[in-house]
Short mmCIF file of C-alpha atoms and ligand atoms in Angstrom, two decimals:
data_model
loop_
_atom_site.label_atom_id
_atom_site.label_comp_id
_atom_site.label_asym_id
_atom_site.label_seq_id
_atom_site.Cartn_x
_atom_site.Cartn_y
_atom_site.Cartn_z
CA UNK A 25 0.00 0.00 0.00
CA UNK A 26 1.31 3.71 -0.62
CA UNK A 27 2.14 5.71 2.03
CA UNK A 28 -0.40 8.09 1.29
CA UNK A 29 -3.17 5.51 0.95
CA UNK A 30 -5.30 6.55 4.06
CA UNK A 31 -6.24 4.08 7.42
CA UNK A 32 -9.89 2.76 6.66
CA UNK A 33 -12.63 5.19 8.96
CA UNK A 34 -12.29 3.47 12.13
CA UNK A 35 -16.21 4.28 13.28
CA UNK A 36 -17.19 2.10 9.86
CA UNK A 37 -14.67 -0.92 10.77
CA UNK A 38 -15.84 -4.52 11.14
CA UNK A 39 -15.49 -5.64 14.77
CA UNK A 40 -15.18 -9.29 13.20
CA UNK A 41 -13.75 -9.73 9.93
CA UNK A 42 -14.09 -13.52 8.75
CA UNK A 43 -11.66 -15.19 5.90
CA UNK A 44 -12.36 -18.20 3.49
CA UNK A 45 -8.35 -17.90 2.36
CA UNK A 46 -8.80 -20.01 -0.82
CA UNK A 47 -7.23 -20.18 -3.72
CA UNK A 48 -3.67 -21.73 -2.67
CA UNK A 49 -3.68 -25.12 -5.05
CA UNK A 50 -4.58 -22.85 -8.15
CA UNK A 51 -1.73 -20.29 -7.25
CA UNK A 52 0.42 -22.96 -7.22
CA UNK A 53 -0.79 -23.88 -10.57
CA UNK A 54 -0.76 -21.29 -12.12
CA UNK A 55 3.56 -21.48 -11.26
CA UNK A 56 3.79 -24.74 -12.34
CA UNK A 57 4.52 -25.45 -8.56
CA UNK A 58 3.19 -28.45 -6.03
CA UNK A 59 0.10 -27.26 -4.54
CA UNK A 60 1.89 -27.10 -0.70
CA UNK A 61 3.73 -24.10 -2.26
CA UNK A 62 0.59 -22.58 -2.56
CA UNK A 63 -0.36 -23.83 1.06
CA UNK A 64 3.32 -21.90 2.15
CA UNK A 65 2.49 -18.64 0.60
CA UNK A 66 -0.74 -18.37 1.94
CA UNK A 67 0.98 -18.78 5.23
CA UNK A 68 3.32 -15.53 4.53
CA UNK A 69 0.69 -14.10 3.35
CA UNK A 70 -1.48 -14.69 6.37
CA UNK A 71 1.57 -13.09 8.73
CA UNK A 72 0.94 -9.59 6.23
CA UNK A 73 -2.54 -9.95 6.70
CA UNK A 74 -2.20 -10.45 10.45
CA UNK A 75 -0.34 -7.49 11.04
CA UNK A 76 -3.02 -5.21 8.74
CA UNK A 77 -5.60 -6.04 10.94
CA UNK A 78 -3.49 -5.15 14.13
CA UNK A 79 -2.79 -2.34 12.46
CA UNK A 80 -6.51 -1.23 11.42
CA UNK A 81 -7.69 -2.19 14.95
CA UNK A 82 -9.81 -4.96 13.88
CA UNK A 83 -10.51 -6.74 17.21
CA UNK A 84 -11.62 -10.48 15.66
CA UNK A 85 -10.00 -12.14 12.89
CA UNK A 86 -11.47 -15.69 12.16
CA UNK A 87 -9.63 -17.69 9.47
CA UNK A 88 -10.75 -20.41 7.62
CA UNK A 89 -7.54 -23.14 7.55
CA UNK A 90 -8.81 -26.82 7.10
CA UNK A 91 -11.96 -27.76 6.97
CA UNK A 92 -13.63 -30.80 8.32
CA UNK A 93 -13.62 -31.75 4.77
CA UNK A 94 -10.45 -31.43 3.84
CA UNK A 95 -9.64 -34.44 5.38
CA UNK A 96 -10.36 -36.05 1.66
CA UNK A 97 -7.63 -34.33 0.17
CA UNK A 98 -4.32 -36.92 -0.99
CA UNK A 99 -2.53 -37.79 1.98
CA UNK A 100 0.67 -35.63 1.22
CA UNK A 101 -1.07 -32.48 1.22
CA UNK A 102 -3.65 -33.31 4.24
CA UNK A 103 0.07 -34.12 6.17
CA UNK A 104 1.68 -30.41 4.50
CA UNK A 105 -1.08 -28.72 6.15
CA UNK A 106 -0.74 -30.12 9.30
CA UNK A 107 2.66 -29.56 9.33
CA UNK A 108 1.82 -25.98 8.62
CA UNK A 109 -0.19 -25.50 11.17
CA UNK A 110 2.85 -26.57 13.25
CA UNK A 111 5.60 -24.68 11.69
CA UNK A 112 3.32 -21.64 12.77
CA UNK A 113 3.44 -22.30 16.34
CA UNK A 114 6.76 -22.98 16.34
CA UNK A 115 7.97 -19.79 14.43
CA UNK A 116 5.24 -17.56 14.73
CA UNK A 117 3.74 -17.33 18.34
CA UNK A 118 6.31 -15.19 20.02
CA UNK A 119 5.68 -12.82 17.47
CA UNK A 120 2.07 -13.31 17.19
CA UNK A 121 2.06 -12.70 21.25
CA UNK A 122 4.22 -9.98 20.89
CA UNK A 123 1.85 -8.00 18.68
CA UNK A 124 -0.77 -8.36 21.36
CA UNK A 125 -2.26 -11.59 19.38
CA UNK A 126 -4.76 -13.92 21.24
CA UNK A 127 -4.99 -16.98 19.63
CA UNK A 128 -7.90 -19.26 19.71
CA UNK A 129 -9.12 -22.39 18.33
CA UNK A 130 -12.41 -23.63 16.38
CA UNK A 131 -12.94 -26.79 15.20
CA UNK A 132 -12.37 -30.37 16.44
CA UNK A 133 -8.72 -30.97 18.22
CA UNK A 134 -9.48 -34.45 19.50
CA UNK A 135 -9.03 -35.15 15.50
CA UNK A 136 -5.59 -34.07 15.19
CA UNK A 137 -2.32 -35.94 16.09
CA UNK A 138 -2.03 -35.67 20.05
CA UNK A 139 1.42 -33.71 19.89
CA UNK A 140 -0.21 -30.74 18.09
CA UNK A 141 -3.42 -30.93 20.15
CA UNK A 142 -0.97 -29.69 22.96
CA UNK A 143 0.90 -27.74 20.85
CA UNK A 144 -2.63 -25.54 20.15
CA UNK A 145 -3.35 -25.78 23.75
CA UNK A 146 -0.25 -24.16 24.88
CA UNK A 147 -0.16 -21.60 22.27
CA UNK A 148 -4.17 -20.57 23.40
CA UNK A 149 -2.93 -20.86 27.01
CA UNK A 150 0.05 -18.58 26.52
CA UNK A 151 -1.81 -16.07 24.58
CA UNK A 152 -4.99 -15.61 26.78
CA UNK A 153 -4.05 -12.34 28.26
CA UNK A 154 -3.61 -10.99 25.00
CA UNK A 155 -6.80 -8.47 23.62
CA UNK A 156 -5.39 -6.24 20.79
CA UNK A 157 -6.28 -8.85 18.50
CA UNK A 158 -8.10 -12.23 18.49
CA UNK A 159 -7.51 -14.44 15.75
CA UNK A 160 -9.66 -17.64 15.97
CA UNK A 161 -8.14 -20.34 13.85
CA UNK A 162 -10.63 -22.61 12.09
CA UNK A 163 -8.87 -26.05 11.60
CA UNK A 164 -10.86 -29.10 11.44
CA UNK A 165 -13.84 -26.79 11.38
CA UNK A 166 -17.37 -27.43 10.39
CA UNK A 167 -20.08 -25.34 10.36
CA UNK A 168 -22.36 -28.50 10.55
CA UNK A 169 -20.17 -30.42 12.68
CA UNK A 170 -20.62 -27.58 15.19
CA UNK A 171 -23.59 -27.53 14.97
CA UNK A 172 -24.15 -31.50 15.80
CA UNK A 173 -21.97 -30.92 18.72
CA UNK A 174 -23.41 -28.26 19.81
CA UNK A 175 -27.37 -29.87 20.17
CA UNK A 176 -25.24 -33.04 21.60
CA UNK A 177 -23.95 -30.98 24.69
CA UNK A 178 -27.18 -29.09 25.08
CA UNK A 179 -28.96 -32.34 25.49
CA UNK A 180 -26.49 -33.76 27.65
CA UNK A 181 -26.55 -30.64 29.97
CA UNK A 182 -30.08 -31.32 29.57
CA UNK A 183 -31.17 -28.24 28.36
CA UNK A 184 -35.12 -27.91 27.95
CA UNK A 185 -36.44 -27.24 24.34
CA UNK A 186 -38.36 -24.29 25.55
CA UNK A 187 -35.17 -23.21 26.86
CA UNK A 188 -33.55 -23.08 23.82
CA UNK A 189 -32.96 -19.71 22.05
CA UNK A 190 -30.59 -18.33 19.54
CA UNK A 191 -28.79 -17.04 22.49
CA UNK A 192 -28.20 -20.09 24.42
CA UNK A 193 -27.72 -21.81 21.25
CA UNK A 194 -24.82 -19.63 20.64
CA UNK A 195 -23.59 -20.34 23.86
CA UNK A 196 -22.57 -23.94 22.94
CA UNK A 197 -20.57 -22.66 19.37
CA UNK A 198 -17.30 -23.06 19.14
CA UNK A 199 -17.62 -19.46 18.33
CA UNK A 200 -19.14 -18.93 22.33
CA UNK A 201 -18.03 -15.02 23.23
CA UNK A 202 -16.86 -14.01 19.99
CA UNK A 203 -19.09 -11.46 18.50
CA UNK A 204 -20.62 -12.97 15.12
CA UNK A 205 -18.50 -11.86 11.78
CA UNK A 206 -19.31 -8.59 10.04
CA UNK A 207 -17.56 -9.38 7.38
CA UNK A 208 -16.60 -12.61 4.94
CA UNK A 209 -14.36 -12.37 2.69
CA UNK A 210 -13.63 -15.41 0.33
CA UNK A 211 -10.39 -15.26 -2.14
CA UNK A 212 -10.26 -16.91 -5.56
CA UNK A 213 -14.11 -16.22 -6.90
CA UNK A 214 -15.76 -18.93 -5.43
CA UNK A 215 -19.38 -18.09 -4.57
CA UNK A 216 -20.40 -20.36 -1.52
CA UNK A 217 -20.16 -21.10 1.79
CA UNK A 218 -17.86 -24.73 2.13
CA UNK A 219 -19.23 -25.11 5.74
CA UNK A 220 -17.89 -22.04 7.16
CA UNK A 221 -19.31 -20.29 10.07
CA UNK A 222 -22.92 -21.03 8.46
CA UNK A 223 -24.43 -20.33 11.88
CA UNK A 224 -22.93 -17.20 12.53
CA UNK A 225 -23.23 -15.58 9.25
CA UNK A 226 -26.89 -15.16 9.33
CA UNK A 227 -26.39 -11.86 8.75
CA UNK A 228 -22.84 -11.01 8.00
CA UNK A 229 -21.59 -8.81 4.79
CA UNK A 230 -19.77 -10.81 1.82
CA UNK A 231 -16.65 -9.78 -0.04
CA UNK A 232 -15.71 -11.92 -2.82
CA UNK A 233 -12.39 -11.26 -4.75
CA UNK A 234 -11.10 -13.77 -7.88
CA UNK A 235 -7.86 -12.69 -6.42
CA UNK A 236 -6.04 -16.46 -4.96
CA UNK A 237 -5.23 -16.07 -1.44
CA UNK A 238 -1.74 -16.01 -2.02
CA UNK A 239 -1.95 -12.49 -3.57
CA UNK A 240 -4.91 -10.87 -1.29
CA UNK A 241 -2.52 -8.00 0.18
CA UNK A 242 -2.95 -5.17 2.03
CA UNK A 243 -4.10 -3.30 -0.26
CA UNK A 244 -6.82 -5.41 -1.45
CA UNK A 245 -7.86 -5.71 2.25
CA UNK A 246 -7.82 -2.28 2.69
CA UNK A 247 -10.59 -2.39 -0.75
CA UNK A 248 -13.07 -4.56 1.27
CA UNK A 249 -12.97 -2.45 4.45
CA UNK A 250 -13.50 0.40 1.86
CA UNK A 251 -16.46 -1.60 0.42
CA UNK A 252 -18.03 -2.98 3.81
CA UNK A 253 -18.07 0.55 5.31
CA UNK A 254 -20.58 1.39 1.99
CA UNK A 255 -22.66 -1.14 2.81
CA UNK A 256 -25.87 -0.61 4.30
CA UNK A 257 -26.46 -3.38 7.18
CA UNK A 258 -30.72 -2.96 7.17
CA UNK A 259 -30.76 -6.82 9.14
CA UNK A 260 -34.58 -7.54 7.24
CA UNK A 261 -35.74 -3.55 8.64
CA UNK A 262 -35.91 -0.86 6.34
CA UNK A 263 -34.34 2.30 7.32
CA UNK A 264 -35.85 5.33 8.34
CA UNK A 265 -34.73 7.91 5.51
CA UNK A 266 -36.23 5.70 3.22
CA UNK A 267 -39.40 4.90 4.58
CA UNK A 268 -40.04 8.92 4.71
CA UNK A 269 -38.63 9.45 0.99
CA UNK A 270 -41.96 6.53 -0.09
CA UNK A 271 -44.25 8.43 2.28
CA UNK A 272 -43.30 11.88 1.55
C1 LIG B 1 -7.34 -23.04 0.33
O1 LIG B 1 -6.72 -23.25 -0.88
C2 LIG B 1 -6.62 -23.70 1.48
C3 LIG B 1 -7.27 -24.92 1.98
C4 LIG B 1 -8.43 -25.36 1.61
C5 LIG B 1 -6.53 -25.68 2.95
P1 LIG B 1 -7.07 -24.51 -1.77
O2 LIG B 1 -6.11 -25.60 -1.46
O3 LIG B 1 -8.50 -24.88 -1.63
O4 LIG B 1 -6.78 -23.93 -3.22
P2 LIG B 1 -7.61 -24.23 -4.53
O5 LIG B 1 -9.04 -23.92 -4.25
O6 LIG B 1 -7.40 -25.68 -4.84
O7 LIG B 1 -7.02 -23.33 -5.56
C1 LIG B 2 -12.72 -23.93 1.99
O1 LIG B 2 -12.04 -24.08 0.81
C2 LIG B 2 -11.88 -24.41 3.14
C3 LIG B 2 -10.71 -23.57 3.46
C4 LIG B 2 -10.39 -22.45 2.88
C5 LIG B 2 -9.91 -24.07 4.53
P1 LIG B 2 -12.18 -25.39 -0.11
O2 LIG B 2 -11.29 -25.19 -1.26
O3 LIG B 2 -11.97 -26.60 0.73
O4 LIG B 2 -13.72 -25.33 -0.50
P2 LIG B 2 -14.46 -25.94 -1.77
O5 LIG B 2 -14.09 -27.38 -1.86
O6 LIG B 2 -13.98 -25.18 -2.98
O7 LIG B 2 -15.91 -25.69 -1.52
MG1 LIG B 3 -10.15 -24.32 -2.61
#
């Protein structure tokens, strides 16, 4: 981004901004390299997109990293992304925790080779005093799994149906404390959903770029801040100026 190009209008920022970074595999492609290369510069990229949001003061950052279909993937790359996930905590944390980074987990752990498990643990327990940012990682996440789990632990709390709301229900998300996304925004032009967050986007703004994740900088973040603070959020209502502009 220029130096000139101006901070987005704070008062019009997403609390909750919400990434499906796709597009990796068909980077690679495009290079005539193996699709983990892809996987690898969607990590770097990741770091610059980390650091935008600390930068914009977005408080929630939820990123979408494996899903709980990815699992069907060819072994080698379901293993690259795991190892991924690892190299980040290994290399990344202290900075992470540095920039005032809380780091929190979605998705199903108990999945996941035990050594990480505890490797995600620690890295949630070591960041929990952290607010400037909280970045919820989505790996092994989805939306319908949640879901599932989610009636499973009501019942066996024994929750009453009359006693369940969209409030209590959202108390048994993954998602439980984190303010619902304002903002989606999915990379590389694909217009749906894969399972993400399908619960908590009930009424969240979409940004979809053809741009591959890989390439989504800074500047192209800073477009769909520019675009979400245009929007107007009406939540099924109708707003006021325009109900007197019919009934003038
Ligand atoms: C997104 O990139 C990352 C993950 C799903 C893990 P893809 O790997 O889906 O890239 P494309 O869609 O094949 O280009
Ligand atoms: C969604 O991307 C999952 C992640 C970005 C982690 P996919 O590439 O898996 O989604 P589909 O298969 O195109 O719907
Ligand atoms: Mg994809």
């Amino acid at each position: 981004m220029s130096q000139t190009t101006p901070p987005p209008d704070a008062n019009k920022l997403p609390a909750h901004v919400a990434i499906i970074m796709d597009g990796n595999g068909r980077w690679a492609l495009k290079r005539g390299l193996p699709r983990l290369a892809g996987h690898r510069a969607g990590t770097e990229n990741l770091r610059r997109v980390i650091r935008a949001c600390v930068e914009f003061g977005i408080q929630y950052l939820t990123i979408y990293a494996f899903s709980t279909e990815n699992w069907g993937r060819p072994r080698e790359e379901v293993n690259g992304l795991l190892r991924i996930l690892e190299d980040v905590i290994d290399k990344e944390l202290k900075e992470l925790s540095d920039q005032g980074v809380r780091l929190r987990h979605i998705g199903r752990l108990d999945q996941l080779p035990s050594h990480l498990q505890q490797k995600v643990l620690d890295a949630v327990e070591l960041t929990k005093g952290n607010s400037r940012l909280t970045l919820n990682v989505a790996f092994n996440y989805g939306g319908r799994d949640e879901i599932i789990q989610a009636v499973q632990h009501m019942m066996r709390d024994g929750v009453q149906p009359d006693d369940v709301s969209p409030e209590t229900f959202s108390r048994y998300l993954y998602t439980v404390g984190i303010p619902d996304p304002d903002l989606i925004i999915r990379t590389s032009g694909e217009l749906r959903i894969s399972n993400f967050l399908i619960w908590q986007a009930a009424y969240s703004e979409w940004y979809v770029t053809p741009t591959y994740w890989p390439d989504f900088d800074k500047d192209e973040f800073h477009k769909a801040l520019e675009t979400f603070a245009n929007r107007d959020r009406r939540y099924g209502k109708i707003n006021s100026s325009d109900y007197e502009k019919n009934h003038a």
